[in-house]
CSV table of N, CA and C in Angstrom, one decimal:
chain,number,residue,atom,x,y,z
K,1,MET,N,177.3,-86.4,-92.6
K,1,MET,CA,176.4,-87.8,-93.5
K,1,MET,C,176.0,-87.0,-95.0
K,2,LYS,N,176.8,-88.0,-95.7
K,2,LYS,CA,176.4,-87.8,-97.0
K,2,LYS,C,175.3,-88.5,-97.2
K,3,ILE,N,174.4,-87.8,-97.7
K,3,ILE,CA,173.1,-89.0,-97.9
K,3,ILE,C,172.8,-89.1,-99.9
K,4,GLU,N,172.7,-89.9,-100.5
K,4,GLU,CA,171.9,-90.1,-101.8
K,4,GLU,C,170.5,-89.7,-101.8
K,5,ARG,N,169.6,-89.2,-102.5
K,5,ARG,CA,168.3,-88.7,-102.4
K,5,ARG,C,167.8,-88.3,-103.9
K,6,VAL,N,166.8,-89.7,-104.2
K,6,VAL,CA,165.5,-89.5,-105.2
K,6,VAL,C,164.7,-89.7,-105.0
K,7,GLU,N,163.9,-88.9,-106.1
K,7,GLU,CA,162.4,-88.0,-105.4
K,7,GLU,C,161.9,-90.1,-105.5
K,8,LYS,N,161.7,-90.9,-105.8
K,8,LYS,CA,161.3,-92.0,-105.2
K,8,LYS,C,161.9,-93.6,-105.6
K,9,VAL,N,161.9,-94.7,-105.7
K,9,VAL,CA,162.1,-96.0,-105.3
K,9,VAL,C,162.2,-95.9,-107.2
K,10,GLU,N,161.7,-95.9,-107.8
K,10,GLU,CA,161.7,-95.8,-109.4
K,10,GLU,C,162.3,-95.5,-110.4
K,11,ASN,N,162.8,-93.7,-109.4
K,11,ASN,CA,163.8,-93.0,-109.9
K,11,ASN,C,165.2,-93.6,-109.6
K,12,ILE,N,166.0,-95.0,-108.5
K,12,ILE,CA,166.6,-95.4,-108.8
K,12,ILE,C,167.5,-96.3,-109.9
K,13,ASP,N,169.1,-95.9,-110.1
K,13,ASP,CA,169.5,-97.0,-110.8
K,13,ASP,C,169.8,-97.7,-110.6
K,14,PHE,N,169.1,-98.7,-110.3
K,14,PHE,CA,169.6,-99.8,-109.6
K,14,PHE,C,170.7,-100.5,-111.5
K,15,GLU,N,169.8,-100.8,-112.0
K,15,GLU,CA,171.7,-100.7,-112.7
K,15,GLU,C,172.7,-100.5,-112.6
K,16,GLY,N,172.5,-99.9,-112.5
K,16,GLY,CA,174.0,-98.6,-112.7
K,16,GLY,C,175.1,-99.7,-110.9
K,17,LEU,N,173.4,-99.3,-109.8
K,17,LEU,CA,173.9,-100.4,-108.6
K,17,LEU,C,175.0,-101.6,-108.7
K,18,LEU,N,174.2,-102.0,-109.9
K,18,LEU,CA,174.2,-103.7,-109.7
K,18,LEU,C,176.1,-104.2,-110.3
K,19,LYS,N,176.2,-102.9,-110.9
K,19,LYS,CA,177.9,-102.7,-112.1
K,19,LYS,C,178.3,-103.1,-111.0
K,20,GLU,N,178.2,-101.9,-110.5
K,20,GLU,CA,179.0,-101.4,-109.1
K,20,GLU,C,179.4,-102.6,-107.4
K,21,GLY,N,179.0,-103.5,-108.7
K,21,GLY,CA,179.2,-104.8,-107.2
K,21,GLY,C,178.3,-105.2,-105.6
K,22,TYR,N,176.7,-104.3,-105.8
K,22,TYR,CA,176.5,-103.7,-104.7
K,22,TYR,C,175.1,-105.6,-105.2
K,23,THR,N,175.3,-105.8,-103.7
K,23,THR,CA,174.2,-107.4,-104.6
K,23,THR,C,173.6,-107.5,-103.7
K,24,CYS,N,173.3,-107.3,-102.8
K,24,CYS,CA,171.5,-106.7,-102.1
K,24,CYS,C,171.4,-104.8,-101.3
K,25,PHE,N,169.2,-105.4,-101.1
K,25,PHE,CA,169.1,-104.3,-101.2
K,25,PHE,C,168.0,-103.9,-100.9
K,26,PHE,N,168.0,-103.1,-98.7
K,26,PHE,CA,167.5,-103.6,-97.6
K,26,PHE,C,166.2,-102.4,-98.1
K,27,PHE,N,164.7,-102.3,-98.1
K,27,PHE,CA,163.9,-101.6,-98.2
K,27,PHE,C,163.3,-101.3,-97.1
K,28,ASP,N,162.9,-99.7,-97.2
K,28,ASP,CA,162.4,-99.9,-96.3
K,28,ASP,C,160.7,-100.7,-96.9
K,29,PHE,N,159.2,-100.2,-96.2
K,29,PHE,CA,158.8,-100.6,-96.5
K,29,PHE,C,156.7,-99.8,-96.8
K,30,ASP,N,156.5,-99.6,-95.7
K,30,ASP,CA,156.0,-97.9,-95.3
K,30,ASP,C,156.2,-96.5,-96.3
K,31,ASN,N,155.6,-96.1,-96.8
K,31,ASN,CA,155.9,-94.3,-97.1
K,31,ASN,C,157.1,-95.0,-98.0
K,32,THR,N,157.1,-95.7,-97.7
K,32,THR,CA,158.8,-96.1,-99.4
K,32,THR,C,158.0,-96.2,-100.3
K,33,LEU,N,157.8,-98.0,-100.1
K,33,LEU,CA,156.9,-98.8,-101.3
K,33,LEU,C,156.3,-99.4,-101.5
K,34,VAL,N,154.7,-98.4,-100.5
K,34,VAL,CA,153.0,-98.7,-99.6
K,34,VAL,C,153.2,-97.5,-99.6
K,35,LEU,N,151.7,-96.8,-98.6
K,35,LEU,CA,151.4,-96.2,-98.3
K,35,LEU,C,151.3,-97.2,-96.8
K,36,TRP,N,151.3,-96.3,-96.2
K,36,TRP,CA,151.9,-96.4,-94.4
K,36,TRP,C,150.2,-97.6,-94.5
K,37,LYS,N,151.0,-98.6,-93.8
K,37,LYS,CA,150.1,-99.4,-92.8
K,37,LYS,C,149.3,-100.2,-94.2
K,38,GLU,N,149.5,-100.7,-95.7
K,38,GLU,CA,148.9,-101.1,-96.3
K,38,GLU,C,149.8,-102.4,-97.1
K,39,SER,N,149.5,-102.7,-97.8
K,39,SER,CA,150.3,-103.7,-98.3
K,39,SER,C,150.6,-104.3,-99.4
K,40,LYS,N,149.6,-103.6,-100.2
K,40,LYS,CA,149.4,-103.9,-102.2
K,40,LYS,C,150.2,-103.0,-102.8
K,41,LEU,N,151.2,-103.1,-103.1
K,41,LEU,CA,152.6,-102.6,-103.9
K,41,LEU,C,151.8,-102.6,-105.4
K,42,GLU,N,151.7,-100.8,-105.8
K,42,GLU,CA,151.8,-100.6,-107.2
K,42,GLU,C,152.2,-101.9,-108.3
K,43,GLU,N,151.8,-101.4,-109.2
K,43,GLU,CA,152.3,-102.6,-109.9
K,43,GLU,C,153.8,-102.7,-110.9
K,44,ASP,N,153.8,-101.0,-110.8
K,44,ASP,CA,155.0,-100.9,-111.3
K,44,ASP,C,156.6,-101.2,-110.0
K,45,LYS,N,156.3,-101.1,-109.0
K,45,LYS,CA,156.6,-101.1,-107.9
K,45,LYS,C,157.4,-102.7,-107.4
K,46,ARG,N,155.8,-103.9,-107.8
K,46,ARG,CA,155.7,-105.1,-107.7
K,46,ARG,C,157.5,-105.8,-109.1
K,47,ARG,N,156.4,-104.9,-109.8
K,47,ARG,CA,157.7,-106.0,-111.0
K,47,ARG,C,158.8,-105.1,-111.2
K,48,LEU,N,159.6,-103.9,-110.9
K,48,LEU,CA,161.0,-103.6,-110.3
K,48,LEU,C,160.9,-104.5,-108.6
K,49,LEU,N,160.8,-104.8,-107.7
K,49,LEU,CA,161.4,-106.3,-107.2
K,49,LEU,C,161.5,-107.0,-107.5
K,50,ILE,N,160.7,-107.3,-107.9
K,50,ILE,CA,160.3,-109.1,-108.9
K,50,ILE,C,161.6,-109.2,-109.9
K,51,GLU,N,162.1,-108.1,-110.4
K,51,GLU,CA,162.6,-108.0,-111.4
K,51,GLU,C,164.1,-108.5,-111.1
K,52,LEU,N,164.7,-107.3,-109.8
K,52,LEU,CA,165.7,-106.8,-109.1
K,52,LEU,C,166.0,-107.6,-108.7
K,53,ALA,N,164.8,-108.7,-107.3
K,53,ALA,CA,165.8,-110.2,-106.8
K,53,ALA,C,166.2,-111.6,-108.4
K,54,LYS,N,165.4,-111.0,-109.3
K,54,LYS,CA,166.5,-112.3,-109.9
K,54,LYS,C,168.1,-112.1,-110.5
K,55,LYS,N,168.0,-110.3,-110.3
K,55,LYS,CA,169.6,-110.9,-109.9
K,55,LYS,C,170.2,-109.9,-109.1
K,56,ALA,N,169.3,-110.2,-107.2
K,56,ALA,CA,170.3,-109.1,-106.2
K,56,ALA,C,169.4,-110.0,-104.7
K,57,ARG,N,169.8,-109.4,-103.9
K,57,ARG,CA,169.0,-109.8,-102.9
K,57,ARG,C,168.3,-109.3,-102.2
K,58,VAL,N,166.9,-109.5,-102.7
K,58,VAL,CA,166.0,-108.2,-101.8
K,58,VAL,C,165.0,-108.6,-100.2
K,59,VAL,N,165.5,-107.4,-99.8
K,59,VAL,CA,164.9,-107.8,-98.1
K,59,VAL,C,164.2,-106.0,-98.1
K,60,VAL,N,163.0,-106.9,-97.2
K,60,VAL,CA,161.8,-106.0,-96.9
K,60,VAL,C,162.3,-105.9,-95.1
K,61,VAL,N,162.7,-104.9,-94.7
K,61,VAL,CA,163.3,-104.4,-93.3
K,61,VAL,C,162.5,-103.1,-93.0
K,62,SER,N,160.9,-103.7,-92.0
K,62,SER,CA,160.1,-102.5,-91.4
K,62,SER,C,159.9,-102.7,-90.2
K,63,ASN,N,159.8,-101.7,-89.3
K,63,ASN,CA,159.4,-101.5,-88.0
K,63,ASN,C,158.1,-101.5,-87.6
K,64,GLY,N,156.7,-101.7,-88.7
K,64,GLY,CA,155.6,-101.8,-89.2
K,64,GLY,C,154.9,-103.8,-88.0
K,65,LYS,N,154.1,-103.8,-88.4
K,65,LYS,CA,153.5,-105.9,-88.3
K,65,LYS,C,153.5,-106.1,-89.6
K,66,PRO,N,153.5,-107.3,-88.8
K,66,PRO,CA,153.7,-108.7,-90.0
K,66,PRO,C,152.5,-108.2,-91.1
K,67,ARG,N,152.2,-108.2,-92.5
K,67,ARG,CA,151.6,-108.9,-93.8
K,67,ARG,C,151.7,-109.4,-94.3
K,68,LYS,N,150.4,-109.7,-95.0
K,68,LYS,CA,150.3,-110.8,-96.5
K,68,LYS,C,151.0,-110.2,-97.3
K,69,VAL,N,151.8,-110.2,-97.8
K,69,VAL,CA,152.9,-109.4,-98.9
K,69,VAL,C,153.3,-110.0,-99.8
K,70,ASP,N,152.9,-110.4,-101.0
K,70,ASP,CA,152.8,-111.7,-102.0
K,70,ASP,C,154.2,-111.1,-102.9
K,71,LEU,N,154.9,-111.5,-103.0
K,71,LEU,CA,156.1,-111.2,-103.7
K,71,LEU,C,157.6,-112.1,-103.4
K,72,PRO,N,158.4,-111.9,-103.8
K,72,PRO,CA,159.5,-113.3,-104.2
K,72,PRO,C,160.2,-112.9,-103.0
K,73,VAL,N,160.8,-112.1,-101.6
K,73,VAL,CA,161.4,-111.2,-100.9
K,73,VAL,C,161.7,-112.5,-99.9
K,74,THR,N,162.4,-111.3,-99.0
K,74,THR,CA,162.7,-111.4,-97.9
K,74,THR,C,162.6,-110.1,-97.0
K,75,PHE,N,161.5,-110.9,-96.0
K,75,PHE,CA,160.9,-109.5,-95.0
K,75,PHE,C,161.1,-109.8,-93.3
K,76,ILE,N,161.0,-108.5,-92.8
K,76,ILE,CA,162.3,-109.1,-91.9
K,76,ILE,C,160.6,-107.6,-90.9
K,77,TRP,N,160.2,-107.8,-90.5
K,77,TRP,CA,159.4,-107.1,-89.6
K,77,TRP,C,159.1,-106.7,-88.3
K,78,ARG,N,158.7,-106.0,-87.3
K,78,ARG,CA,159.2,-105.3,-86.8
K,78,ARG,C,160.5,-105.5,-86.1
K,79,ALA,N,161.0,-105.2,-87.0
K,79,ALA,CA,162.7,-104.7,-87.4
K,79,ALA,C,163.2,-104.2,-86.2
K,80,GLY,N,162.8,-102.9,-85.5
K,80,GLY,CA,163.0,-102.1,-84.3
K,80,GLY,C,164.6,-101.2,-85.3
K,81,LYS,N,164.6,-100.7,-86.1
K,81,LYS,CA,165.3,-100.2,-86.8
K,81,LYS,C,165.5,-98.3,-86.3
K,82,PRO,N,166.6,-98.4,-85.6
K,82,PRO,CA,167.6,-98.4,-86.5
K,82,PRO,C,168.8,-99.1,-86.2
K,83,PHE,N,168.6,-99.5,-84.5
K,83,PHE,CA,169.5,-100.4,-83.9
K,83,PHE,C,169.1,-101.7,-84.7
K,84,SER,N,169.0,-102.5,-84.8
K,84,SER,CA,168.2,-103.9,-85.2
K,84,SER,C,168.8,-104.7,-85.3
K,85,LEU,N,168.3,-105.5,-84.2
K,85,LEU,CA,169.4,-107.0,-84.0
K,85,LEU,C,168.8,-108.1,-84.7
K,86,LYS,N,168.0,-107.4,-85.0
K,86,LYS,CA,166.7,-108.7,-86.4
K,86,LYS,C,168.0,-108.6,-88.1
K,87,LEU,N,168.1,-107.8,-88.0
K,87,LEU,CA,168.7,-107.2,-89.2
K,87,LEU,C,169.9,-107.6,-89.3
K,88,TRP,N,170.5,-107.5,-87.7
K,88,TRP,CA,172.4,-108.0,-87.6
K,88,TRP,C,172.2,-108.9,-87.6
K,89,ARG,N,171.9,-109.9,-86.8
K,89,ARG,CA,171.8,-111.2,-86.9
K,89,ARG,C,170.7,-111.9,-88.9
K,90,PHE,N,170.4,-111.1,-89.9
K,90,PHE,CA,169.9,-111.5,-91.1
K,90,PHE,C,171.7,-111.4,-91.8
K,91,LEU,N,172.1,-110.5,-91.6
K,91,LEU,CA,173.7,-110.5,-92.2
K,91,LEU,C,174.5,-111.5,-91.6
K,92,LYS,N,174.5,-111.6,-90.6
K,92,LYS,CA,175.5,-112.9,-89.9
K,92,LYS,C,174.7,-114.2,-90.6
K,93,LYS,N,173.9,-114.5,-89.7
K,93,LYS,CA,173.4,-115.5,-91.0
K,93,LYS,C,173.4,-116.2,-92.1
K,94,GLU,N,173.6,-115.1,-92.9
K,94,GLU,CA,173.4,-115.2,-94.4
K,94,GLU,C,174.7,-115.2,-94.4
K,95,ARG,N,175.7,-114.8,-94.1
K,95,ARG,CA,177.4,-113.8,-94.4
K,95,ARG,C,177.0,-112.6,-95.1
K,96,ILE,N,176.2,-112.1,-95.3
K,96,ILE,CA,176.3,-110.4,-96.2
K,96,ILE,C,176.9,-109.6,-96.2
K,97,ASP,N,178.1,-109.6,-97.0
K,97,ASP,CA,178.7,-108.6,-96.6
K,97,ASP,C,178.3,-106.6,-97.3
K,98,PRO,N,178.0,-106.0,-95.7
K,98,PRO,CA,177.9,-104.9,-95.7
K,98,PRO,C,177.8,-103.4,-96.6
K,99,GLU,N,179.2,-104.1,-97.2
K,99,GLU,CA,179.8,-103.2,-98.4
K,99,GLU,C,179.4,-103.3,-99.6
K,100,ARG,N,178.9,-104.3,-99.5
K,100,ARG,CA,177.7,-104.4,-101.0
K,100,ARG,C,176.5,-104.7,-100.9
K,101,CYS,N,175.6,-103.5,-99.7
K,101,CYS,CA,174.2,-103.5,-99.7
K,101,CYS,C,174.3,-101.9,-99.8
K,102,VAL,N,173.0,-102.1,-99.7
K,102,VAL,CA,172.3,-100.2,-100.5
K,102,VAL,C,170.6,-100.6,-99.0
K,103,MET,N,170.4,-99.2,-98.7
K,103,MET,CA,169.2,-99.7,-97.8
K,103,MET,C,169.0,-98.0,-98.1
K,104,ILE,N,167.0,-98.5,-98.9
K,104,ILE,CA,166.4,-97.5,-99.3
K,104,ILE,C,165.2,-97.4,-98.7
K,105,GLY,N,164.6,-96.0,-98.1
K,105,GLY,CA,163.5,-95.8,-97.7
K,105,GLY,C,164.0,-94.4,-97.4
K,106,ASP,N,162.5,-93.8,-96.9
K,106,ASP,CA,162.7,-92.3,-97.2
K,106,ASP,C,162.7,-91.1,-95.4
K,107,GLN,N,163.3,-91.8,-94.1
K,107,GLN,CA,163.2,-91.9,-92.5
K,107,GLN,C,164.1,-91.6,-92.5
K,108,ILE,N,165.0,-90.4,-92.3
K,108,ILE,CA,166.8,-90.5,-91.5
K,108,ILE,C,166.6,-91.2,-90.3
K,109,PHE,N,165.7,-90.6,-89.0
K,109,PHE,CA,166.0,-91.3,-87.6
K,109,PHE,C,165.8,-92.9,-88.2
K,110,THR,N,165.1,-93.4,-88.6
K,110,THR,CA,165.4,-95.5,-88.7
K,110,THR,C,166.2,-95.8,-90.5
K,111,ASP,N,165.1,-95.4,-90.9
K,111,ASP,CA,166.3,-95.5,-92.9
K,111,ASP,C,167.6,-95.5,-92.4
K,112,VAL,N,168.1,-94.2,-93.2
K,112,VAL,CA,168.8,-93.4,-93.2
K,112,VAL,C,170.0,-94.0,-91.7
K,113,LEU,N,169.9,-93.7,-90.4
K,113,LEU,CA,170.4,-94.3,-89.3
K,113,LEU,C,170.9,-96.0,-89.8
K,114,THR,N,169.8,-96.4,-89.7
K,114,THR,CA,169.9,-98.2,-90.3
K,114,THR,C,170.9,-98.6,-90.8
K,115,GLY,N,170.5,-97.6,-92.5
K,115,GLY,CA,172.2,-98.3,-93.6
K,115,GLY,C,173.5,-97.6,-92.6
K,116,LYS,N,173.7,-96.5,-92.1
K,116,LYS,CA,174.7,-95.2,-91.4
K,116,LYS,C,175.7,-96.3,-90.3
K,117,ILE,N,174.7,-97.0,-90.3
K,117,ILE,CA,174.9,-97.4,-88.5
K,117,ILE,C,176.1,-99.3,-89.1
K,118,PHE,N,174.6,-100.1,-90.2
K,118,PHE,CA,175.6,-101.1,-91.1
K,118,PHE,C,176.0,-101.3,-91.6
K,119,GLY,N,177.0,-100.1,-92.1
K,119,GLY,CA,177.5,-99.8,-93.1
K,119,GLY,C,177.9,-99.6,-94.7
K,120,PHE,N,176.0,-99.7,-94.9
K,120,PHE,CA,175.3,-100.3,-96.4
K,120,PHE,C,176.0,-98.8,-96.2
K,121,ARG,N,175.8,-98.8,-98.1
K,121,ARG,CA,175.0,-97.0,-99.1
K,121,ARG,C,173.5,-97.0,-99.0
K,122,VAL,N,173.6,-95.9,-98.2
K,122,VAL,CA,172.4,-96.0,-97.1
K,122,VAL,C,171.9,-94.5,-99.2
K,123,ILE,N,170.7,-94.8,-99.8
K,123,ILE,CA,169.5,-93.8,-100.9
K,123,ILE,C,168.2,-93.4,-99.9
K,124,LYS,N,167.6,-92.2,-100.0
K,124,LYS,CA,166.8,-91.5,-99.0
K,124,LYS,C,165.8,-91.3,-100.7
K,125,VAL,N,164.6,-91.7,-99.7
K,125,VAL,CA,163.5,-91.5,-101.2
K,125,VAL,C,162.1,-90.4,-100.2
K,126,GLU,N,161.7,-89.5,-101.6
K,126,GLU,CA,160.6,-88.9,-100.4
K,126,GLU,C,159.3,-90.5,-100.1
K,127,PRO,N,158.7,-89.8,-98.7
K,127,PRO,CA,157.8,-90.3,-98.6
K,127,PRO,C,156.5,-90.5,-100.2
K,128,ILE,N,155.9,-91.4,-99.4
K,128,ILE,CA,154.7,-91.6,-101.1
K,128,ILE,C,153.5,-90.6,-100.4
K,129,SER,N,153.5,-90.7,-99.0
K,129,SER,CA,152.6,-89.5,-98.7
K,129,SER,C,153.0,-89.4,-97.2
K,130,ALA,N,152.0,-87.9,-96.9
K,130,ALA,CA,152.1,-87.1,-95.3
K,130,ALA,C,151.5,-88.2,-94.8
K,131,LYS,N,150.6,-89.3,-95.1
K,131,LYS,CA,149.5,-89.8,-93.4
K,131,LYS,C,151.0,-91.0,-93.6
K,132,GLU,N,151.2,-91.3,-92.0
K,132,GLU,CA,151.6,-91.8,-91.4
K,132,GLU,C,151.2,-91.8,-90.1
K,133,PHE,N,152.1,-93.1,-89.2
K,133,PHE,CA,152.3,-92.6,-88.1
K,133,PHE,C,152.1,-91.6,-86.7
K,134,PHE,N,151.8,-91.1,-85.7
K,134,PHE,CA,152.4,-89.9,-85.4
K,134,PHE,C,153.6,-89.4,-85.3
K,135,GLY,N,154.2,-91.0,-84.5
K,135,GLY,CA,155.9,-90.8,-84.1
K,135,GLY,C,156.8,-90.1,-84.9
K,136,THR,N,156.1,-91.1,-86.7
K,136,THR,CA,156.9,-90.8,-87.4
K,136,THR,C,156.9,-89.1,-87.5
K,137,LYS,N,155.6,-88.7,-87.6
K,137,LYS,CA,155.7,-87.2,-87.7
K,137,LYS,C,156.2,-86.9,-86.4
K,138,ILE,N,156.6,-86.9,-85.2
K,138,ILE,CA,156.8,-86.5,-84.9
K,138,ILE,C,159.4,-85.9,-85.5
K,139,LEU,N,159.1,-87.3,-85.7
K,139,LEU,CA,160.1,-87.4,-86.1
K,139,LEU,C,160.9,-86.8,-87.4
K,140,ARG,N,159.9,-86.6,-88.2
K,140,ARG,CA,159.5,-85.4,-89.2
K,140,ARG,C,160.2,-84.4,-88.8
K,141,PHE,N,159.3,-83.8,-88.2
K,141,PHE,CA,160.0,-82.2,-87.3
K,141,PHE,C,161.7,-82.4,-87.4
K,142,PHE,N,162.3,-83.0,-86.1
K,142,PHE,CA,163.2,-83.2,-86.1
K,142,PHE,C,164.3,-82.9,-87.8
K,143,GLU,N,163.7,-83.4,-88.7
K,143,GLU,CA,164.3,-84.3,-89.7
K,143,GLU,C,164.1,-82.5,-90.7
K,144,LYS,N,163.7,-81.7,-90.8
K,144,LYS,CA,163.7,-80.7,-91.7
K,144,LYS,C,164.3,-80.0,-90.5
K,145,ILE,N,164.9,-80.2,-89.2
K,145,ILE,CA,165.0,-79.3,-88.3
K,145,ILE,C,166.8,-80.0,-88.8
K,146,LEU,N,167.0,-81.3,-89.1
K,146,LEU,CA,168.6,-81.2,-89.4
K,146,LEU,C,169.0,-80.7,-90.4
K,147,GLU,N,167.8,-81.0,-91.7
K,147,GLU,CA,168.1,-80.4,-93.1
K,147,GLU,C,168.0,-79.0,-93.5
K,148,GLY,N,167.5,-78.4,-92.5
K,148,GLY,CA,167.8,-77.2,-92.3
K,148,GLY,C,166.5,-76.4,-92.4
K,149,LYS,N,165.6,-76.9,-92.8
K,149,LYS,CA,164.1,-76.4,-93.6
K,149,LYS,C,162.8,-75.6,-92.8
K,150,VAL,N,163.7,-76.2,-91.1
K,150,VAL,CA,162.2,-74.9,-90.2
K,150,VAL,C,162.4,-74.0,-90.7
K,151,ARG,N,161.3,-72.9,-90.5
K,151,ARG,CA,161.4,-71.9,-91.0
K,151,ARG,C,160.7,-70.9,-89.4
């Protein structure tokens, strides 16, 4: 499974993706856009999402609990990634073509797998921080095995 990788969200060439015809961008929230359990975005990420939302559909898809976030984008909380019924319903209701979607996130077993299951282009970013949910730490171990990084 080929996975595109960038260090952080700000390094993604969104203009290039828009030119390629991508019209919907799905973002993970915790450790992709903000620190785990936080709700305040750094100003550069906030501006990036606001500007991108003027040109394309922007949706945050998180397995986390709902939080108050002041952004002009759609949020799907407690999404149940990677087999997200909420995301599937959203795609059907909004008539979104999966081939024109990009999934951006920091975890292989939730974000990357979600993108692959739904037929999205996938971009994996590095996690913002090592501080995260205990279950995620276990999955990170298996990610390292998959990537051949365990010694």
